[in-house]
PDB file of C-alpha atoms and ligand atoms in Angstrom:
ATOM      1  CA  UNK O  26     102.628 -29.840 -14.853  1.00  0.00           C
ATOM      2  CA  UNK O  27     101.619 -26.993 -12.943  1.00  0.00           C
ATOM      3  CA  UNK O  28      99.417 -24.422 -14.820  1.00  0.00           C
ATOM      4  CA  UNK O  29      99.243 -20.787 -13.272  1.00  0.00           C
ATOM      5  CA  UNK O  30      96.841 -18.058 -13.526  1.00  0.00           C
ATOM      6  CA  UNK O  31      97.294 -14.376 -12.284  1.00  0.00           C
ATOM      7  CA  UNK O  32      94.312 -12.389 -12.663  1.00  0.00           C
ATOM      8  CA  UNK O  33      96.101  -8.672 -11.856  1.00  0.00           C
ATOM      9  CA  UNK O  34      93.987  -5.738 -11.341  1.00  0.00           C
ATOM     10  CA  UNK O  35      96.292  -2.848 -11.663  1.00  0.00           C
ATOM     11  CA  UNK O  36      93.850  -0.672 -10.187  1.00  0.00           C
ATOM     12  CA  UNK O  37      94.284  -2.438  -6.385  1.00  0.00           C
ATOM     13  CA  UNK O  38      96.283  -0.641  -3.796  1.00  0.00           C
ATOM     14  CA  UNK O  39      97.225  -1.568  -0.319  1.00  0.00           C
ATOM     15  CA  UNK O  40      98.985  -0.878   2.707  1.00  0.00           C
ATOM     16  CA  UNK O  41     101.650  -3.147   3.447  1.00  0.00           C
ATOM     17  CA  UNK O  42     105.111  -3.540   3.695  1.00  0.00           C
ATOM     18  CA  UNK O  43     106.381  -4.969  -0.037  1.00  0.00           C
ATOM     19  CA  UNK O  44     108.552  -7.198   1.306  1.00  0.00           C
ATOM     20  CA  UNK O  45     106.836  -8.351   3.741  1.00  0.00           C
ATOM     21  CA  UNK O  46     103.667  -9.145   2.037  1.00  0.00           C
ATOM     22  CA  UNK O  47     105.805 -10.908  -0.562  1.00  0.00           C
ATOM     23  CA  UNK O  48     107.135 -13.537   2.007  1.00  0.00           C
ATOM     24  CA  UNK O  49     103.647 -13.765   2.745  1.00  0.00           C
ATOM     25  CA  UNK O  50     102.807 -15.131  -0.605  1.00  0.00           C
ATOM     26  CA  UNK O  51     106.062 -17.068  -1.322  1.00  0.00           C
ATOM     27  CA  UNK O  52     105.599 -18.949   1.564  1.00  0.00           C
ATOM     28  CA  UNK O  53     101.682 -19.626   0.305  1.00  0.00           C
ATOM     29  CA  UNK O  54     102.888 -20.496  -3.235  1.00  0.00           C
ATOM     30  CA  UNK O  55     105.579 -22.811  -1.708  1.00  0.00           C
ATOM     31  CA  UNK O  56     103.159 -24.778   0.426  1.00  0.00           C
ATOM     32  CA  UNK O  57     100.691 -25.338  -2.605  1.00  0.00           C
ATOM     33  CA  UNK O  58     103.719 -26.356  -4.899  1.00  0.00           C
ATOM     34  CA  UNK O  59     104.404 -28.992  -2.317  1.00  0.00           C
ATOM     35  CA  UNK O  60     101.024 -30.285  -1.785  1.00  0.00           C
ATOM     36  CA  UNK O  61     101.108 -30.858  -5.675  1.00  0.00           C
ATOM     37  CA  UNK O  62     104.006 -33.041  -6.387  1.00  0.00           C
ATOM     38  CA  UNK O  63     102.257 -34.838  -9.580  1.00  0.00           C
ATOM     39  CA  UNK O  64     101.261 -31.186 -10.860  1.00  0.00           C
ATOM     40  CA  UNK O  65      98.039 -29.404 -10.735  1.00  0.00           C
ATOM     41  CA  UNK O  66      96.484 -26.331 -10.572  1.00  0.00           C
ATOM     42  CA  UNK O  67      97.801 -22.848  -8.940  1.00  0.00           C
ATOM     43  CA  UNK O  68      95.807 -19.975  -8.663  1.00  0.00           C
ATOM     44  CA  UNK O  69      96.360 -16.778  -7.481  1.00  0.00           C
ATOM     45  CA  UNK O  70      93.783 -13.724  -7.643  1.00  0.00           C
ATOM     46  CA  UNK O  71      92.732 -10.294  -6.533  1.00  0.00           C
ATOM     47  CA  UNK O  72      90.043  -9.077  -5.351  1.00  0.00           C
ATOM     48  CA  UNK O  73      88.519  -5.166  -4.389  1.00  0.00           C
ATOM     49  CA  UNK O  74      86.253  -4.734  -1.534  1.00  0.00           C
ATOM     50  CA  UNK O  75      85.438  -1.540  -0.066  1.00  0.00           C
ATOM     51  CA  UNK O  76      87.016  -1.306   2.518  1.00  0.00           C
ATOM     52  CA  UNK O  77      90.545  -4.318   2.129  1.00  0.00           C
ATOM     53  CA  UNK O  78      91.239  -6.334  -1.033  1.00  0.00           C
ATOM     54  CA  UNK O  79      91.311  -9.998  -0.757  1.00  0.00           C
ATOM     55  CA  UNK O  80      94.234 -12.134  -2.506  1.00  0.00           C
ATOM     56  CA  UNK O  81      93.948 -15.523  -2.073  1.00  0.00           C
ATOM     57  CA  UNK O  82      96.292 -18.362  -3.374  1.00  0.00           C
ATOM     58  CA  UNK O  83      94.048 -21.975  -3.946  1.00  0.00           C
ATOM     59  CA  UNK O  84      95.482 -24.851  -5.447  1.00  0.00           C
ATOM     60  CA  UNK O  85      94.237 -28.427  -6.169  1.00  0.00           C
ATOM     61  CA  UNK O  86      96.164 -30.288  -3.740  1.00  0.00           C
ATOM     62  CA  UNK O  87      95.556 -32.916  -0.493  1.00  0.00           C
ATOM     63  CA  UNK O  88      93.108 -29.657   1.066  1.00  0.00           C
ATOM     64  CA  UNK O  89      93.377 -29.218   5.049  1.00  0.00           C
ATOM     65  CA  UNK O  90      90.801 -31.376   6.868  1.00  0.00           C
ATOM     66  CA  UNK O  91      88.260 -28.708   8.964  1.00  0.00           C
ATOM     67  CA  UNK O  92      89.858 -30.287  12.162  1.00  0.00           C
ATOM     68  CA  UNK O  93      93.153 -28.505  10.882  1.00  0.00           C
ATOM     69  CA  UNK O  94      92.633 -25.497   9.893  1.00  0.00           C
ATOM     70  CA  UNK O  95      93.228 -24.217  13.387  1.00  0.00           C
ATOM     71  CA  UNK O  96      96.157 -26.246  14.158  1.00  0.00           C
ATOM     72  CA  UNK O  97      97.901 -24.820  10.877  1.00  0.00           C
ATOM     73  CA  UNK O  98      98.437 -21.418  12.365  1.00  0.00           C
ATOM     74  CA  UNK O  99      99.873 -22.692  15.297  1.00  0.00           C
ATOM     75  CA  UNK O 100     103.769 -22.742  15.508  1.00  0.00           C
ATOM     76  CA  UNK O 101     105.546 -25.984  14.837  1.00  0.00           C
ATOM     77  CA  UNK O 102     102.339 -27.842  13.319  1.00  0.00           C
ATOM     78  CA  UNK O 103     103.917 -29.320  10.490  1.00  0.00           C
ATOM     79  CA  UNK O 104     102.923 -32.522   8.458  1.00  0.00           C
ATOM     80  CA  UNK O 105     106.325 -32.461   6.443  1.00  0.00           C
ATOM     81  CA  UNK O 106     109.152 -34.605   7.347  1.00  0.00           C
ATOM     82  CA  UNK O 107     111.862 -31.605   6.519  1.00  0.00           C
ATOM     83  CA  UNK O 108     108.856 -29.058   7.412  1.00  0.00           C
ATOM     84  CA  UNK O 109     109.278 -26.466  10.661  1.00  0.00           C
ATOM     85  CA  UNK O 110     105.641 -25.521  10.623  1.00  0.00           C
ATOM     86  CA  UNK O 111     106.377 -21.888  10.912  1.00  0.00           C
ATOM     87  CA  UNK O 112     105.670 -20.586   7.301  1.00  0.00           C
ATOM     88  CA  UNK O 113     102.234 -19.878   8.064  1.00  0.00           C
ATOM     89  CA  UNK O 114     101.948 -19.076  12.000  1.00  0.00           C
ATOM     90  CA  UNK O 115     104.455 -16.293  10.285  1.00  0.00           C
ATOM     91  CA  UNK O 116     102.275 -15.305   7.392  1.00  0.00           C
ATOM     92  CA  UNK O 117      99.498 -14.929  10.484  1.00  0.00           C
ATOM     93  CA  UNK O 118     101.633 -12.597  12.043  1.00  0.00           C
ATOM     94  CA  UNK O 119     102.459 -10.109   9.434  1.00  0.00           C
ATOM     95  CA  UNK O 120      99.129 -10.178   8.333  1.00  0.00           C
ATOM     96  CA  UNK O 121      97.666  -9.406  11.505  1.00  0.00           C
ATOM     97  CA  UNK O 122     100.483  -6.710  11.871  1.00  0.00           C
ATOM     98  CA  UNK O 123      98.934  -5.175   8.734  1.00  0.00           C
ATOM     99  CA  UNK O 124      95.599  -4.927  10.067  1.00  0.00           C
ATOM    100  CA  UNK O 125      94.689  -7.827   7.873  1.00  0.00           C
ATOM    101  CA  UNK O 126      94.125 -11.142   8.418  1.00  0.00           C
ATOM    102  CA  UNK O 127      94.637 -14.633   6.435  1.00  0.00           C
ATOM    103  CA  UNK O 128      92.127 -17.764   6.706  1.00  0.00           C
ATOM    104  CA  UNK O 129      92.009 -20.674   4.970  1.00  0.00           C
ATOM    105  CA  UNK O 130      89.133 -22.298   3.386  1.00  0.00           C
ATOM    106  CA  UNK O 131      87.651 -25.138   1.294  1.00  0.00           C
ATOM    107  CA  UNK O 132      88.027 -25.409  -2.438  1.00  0.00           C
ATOM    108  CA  UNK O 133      86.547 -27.540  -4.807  1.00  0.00           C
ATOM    109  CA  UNK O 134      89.828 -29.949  -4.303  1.00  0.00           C
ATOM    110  CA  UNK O 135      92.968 -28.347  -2.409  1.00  0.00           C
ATOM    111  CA  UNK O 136      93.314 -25.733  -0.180  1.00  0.00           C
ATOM    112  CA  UNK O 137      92.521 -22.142  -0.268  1.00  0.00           C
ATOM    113  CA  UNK O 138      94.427 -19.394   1.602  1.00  0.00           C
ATOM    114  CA  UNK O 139      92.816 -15.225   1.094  1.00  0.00           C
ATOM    115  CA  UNK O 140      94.740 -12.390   2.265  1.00  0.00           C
ATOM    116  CA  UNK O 141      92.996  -9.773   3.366  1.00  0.00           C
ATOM    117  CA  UNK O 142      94.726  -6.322   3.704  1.00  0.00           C
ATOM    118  CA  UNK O 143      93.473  -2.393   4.098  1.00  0.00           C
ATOM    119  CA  UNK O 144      93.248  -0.728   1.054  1.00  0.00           C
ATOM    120  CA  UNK O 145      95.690   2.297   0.584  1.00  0.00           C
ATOM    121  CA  UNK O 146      94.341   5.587   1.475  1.00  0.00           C
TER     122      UNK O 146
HETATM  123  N1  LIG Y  29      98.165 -25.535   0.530  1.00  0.00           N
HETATM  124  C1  LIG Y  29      98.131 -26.487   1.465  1.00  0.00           C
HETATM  125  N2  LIG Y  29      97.488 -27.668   1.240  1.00  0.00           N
HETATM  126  C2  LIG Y  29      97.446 -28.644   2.186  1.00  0.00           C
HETATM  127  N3  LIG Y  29      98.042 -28.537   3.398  1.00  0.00           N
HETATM  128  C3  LIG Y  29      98.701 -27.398   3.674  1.00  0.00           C
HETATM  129  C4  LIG Y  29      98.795 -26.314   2.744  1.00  0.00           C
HETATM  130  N4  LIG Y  29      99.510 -25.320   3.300  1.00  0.00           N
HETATM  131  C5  LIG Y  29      99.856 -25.759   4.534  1.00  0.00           C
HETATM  132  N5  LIG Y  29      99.391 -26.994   4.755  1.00  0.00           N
HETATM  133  C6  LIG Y  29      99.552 -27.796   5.987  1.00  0.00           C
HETATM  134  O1  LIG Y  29      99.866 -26.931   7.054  1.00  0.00           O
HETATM  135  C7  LIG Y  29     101.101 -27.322   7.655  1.00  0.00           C
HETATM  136  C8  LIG Y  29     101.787 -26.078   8.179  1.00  0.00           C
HETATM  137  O2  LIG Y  29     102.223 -25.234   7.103  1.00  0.00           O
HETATM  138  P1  LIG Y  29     103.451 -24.259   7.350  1.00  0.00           P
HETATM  139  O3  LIG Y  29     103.723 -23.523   6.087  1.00  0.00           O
HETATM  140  O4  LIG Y  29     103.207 -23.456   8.587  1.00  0.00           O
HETATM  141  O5  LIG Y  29     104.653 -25.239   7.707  1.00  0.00           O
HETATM  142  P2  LIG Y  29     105.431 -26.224   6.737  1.00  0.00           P
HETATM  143  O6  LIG Y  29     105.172 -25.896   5.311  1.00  0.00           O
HETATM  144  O7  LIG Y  29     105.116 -27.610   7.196  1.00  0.00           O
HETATM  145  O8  LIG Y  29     106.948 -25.900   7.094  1.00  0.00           O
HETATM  146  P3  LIG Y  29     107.735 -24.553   6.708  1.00  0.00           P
HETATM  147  O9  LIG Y  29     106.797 -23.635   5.984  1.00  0.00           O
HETATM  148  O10 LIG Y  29     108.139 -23.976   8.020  1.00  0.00           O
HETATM  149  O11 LIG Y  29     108.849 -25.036   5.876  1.00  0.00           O
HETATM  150  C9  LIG Y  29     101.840 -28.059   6.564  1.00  0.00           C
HETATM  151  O12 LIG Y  29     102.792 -28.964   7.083  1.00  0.00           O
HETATM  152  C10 LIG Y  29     100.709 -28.775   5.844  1.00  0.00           C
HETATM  153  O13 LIG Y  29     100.354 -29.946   6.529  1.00  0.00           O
HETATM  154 MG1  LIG Y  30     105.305 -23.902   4.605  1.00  0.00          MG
END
């Protein structure tokens, strides 16, 4: 079972293109749903900073080994036998195109991707 927790600020703004930033996150909640195929947990939050808010999607799957997390950007780099490996070189693209950015980190088990986009105005 998958349990999912949205923390929503309705206060957070930013500049981006709607649809856009929500193929962004699809493709983010599709990879962690697929690194979890006995269940586990999905979380998705938002965060203000001065200047960009951070979203970032974690979930409690296999994690990315720190030899990968390069390689995961790059076109093609897939570890999925029906995988193309361009969900997230694409999400890297749009978010640059924002003036954002997304990187991936460690979390305590899984993977964690944060968004990081301008804040409106
Ligand atoms: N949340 C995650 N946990 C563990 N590994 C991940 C996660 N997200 C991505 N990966 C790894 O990064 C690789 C590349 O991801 P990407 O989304 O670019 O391609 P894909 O999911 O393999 O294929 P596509 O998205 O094109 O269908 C994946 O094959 C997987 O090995
Ligand atoms: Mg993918």
């Amino acid at each position: 079972m998958i349990t999912q927790h949205v923390k929503v600020d309705s206060e957070l703004r930013v500049q981006a293109d709607k649809d856009k930033l929500k193929q962004v996150i699809m493709n983010l909640l599709s990879n962690s749903v697929q690194e979890m195929p006995d269940g586990g947990e999905l979380r998705v939050e938002a965060l203000d900073g001065d200047r960009h808010v951070t979203i970032s999607v974690s979930d409690t799957g296999g994690g990315i080994p720190a030899d990968k997390r390069e390689k995961i950007f790059e076109p093609f780099y897939t570890l999925k036998k029906t995988g193309t490996g361009l969900g997230l070189p694409l999400c890297k693209k749009i978010m640059t195109a924002h003036g954002g950015d997304i990187v991936v980190g460690d979390s305590d088990k899984g993977a964690v991707f944060t968004l990081v986009l301008p804040k409106r105005g």
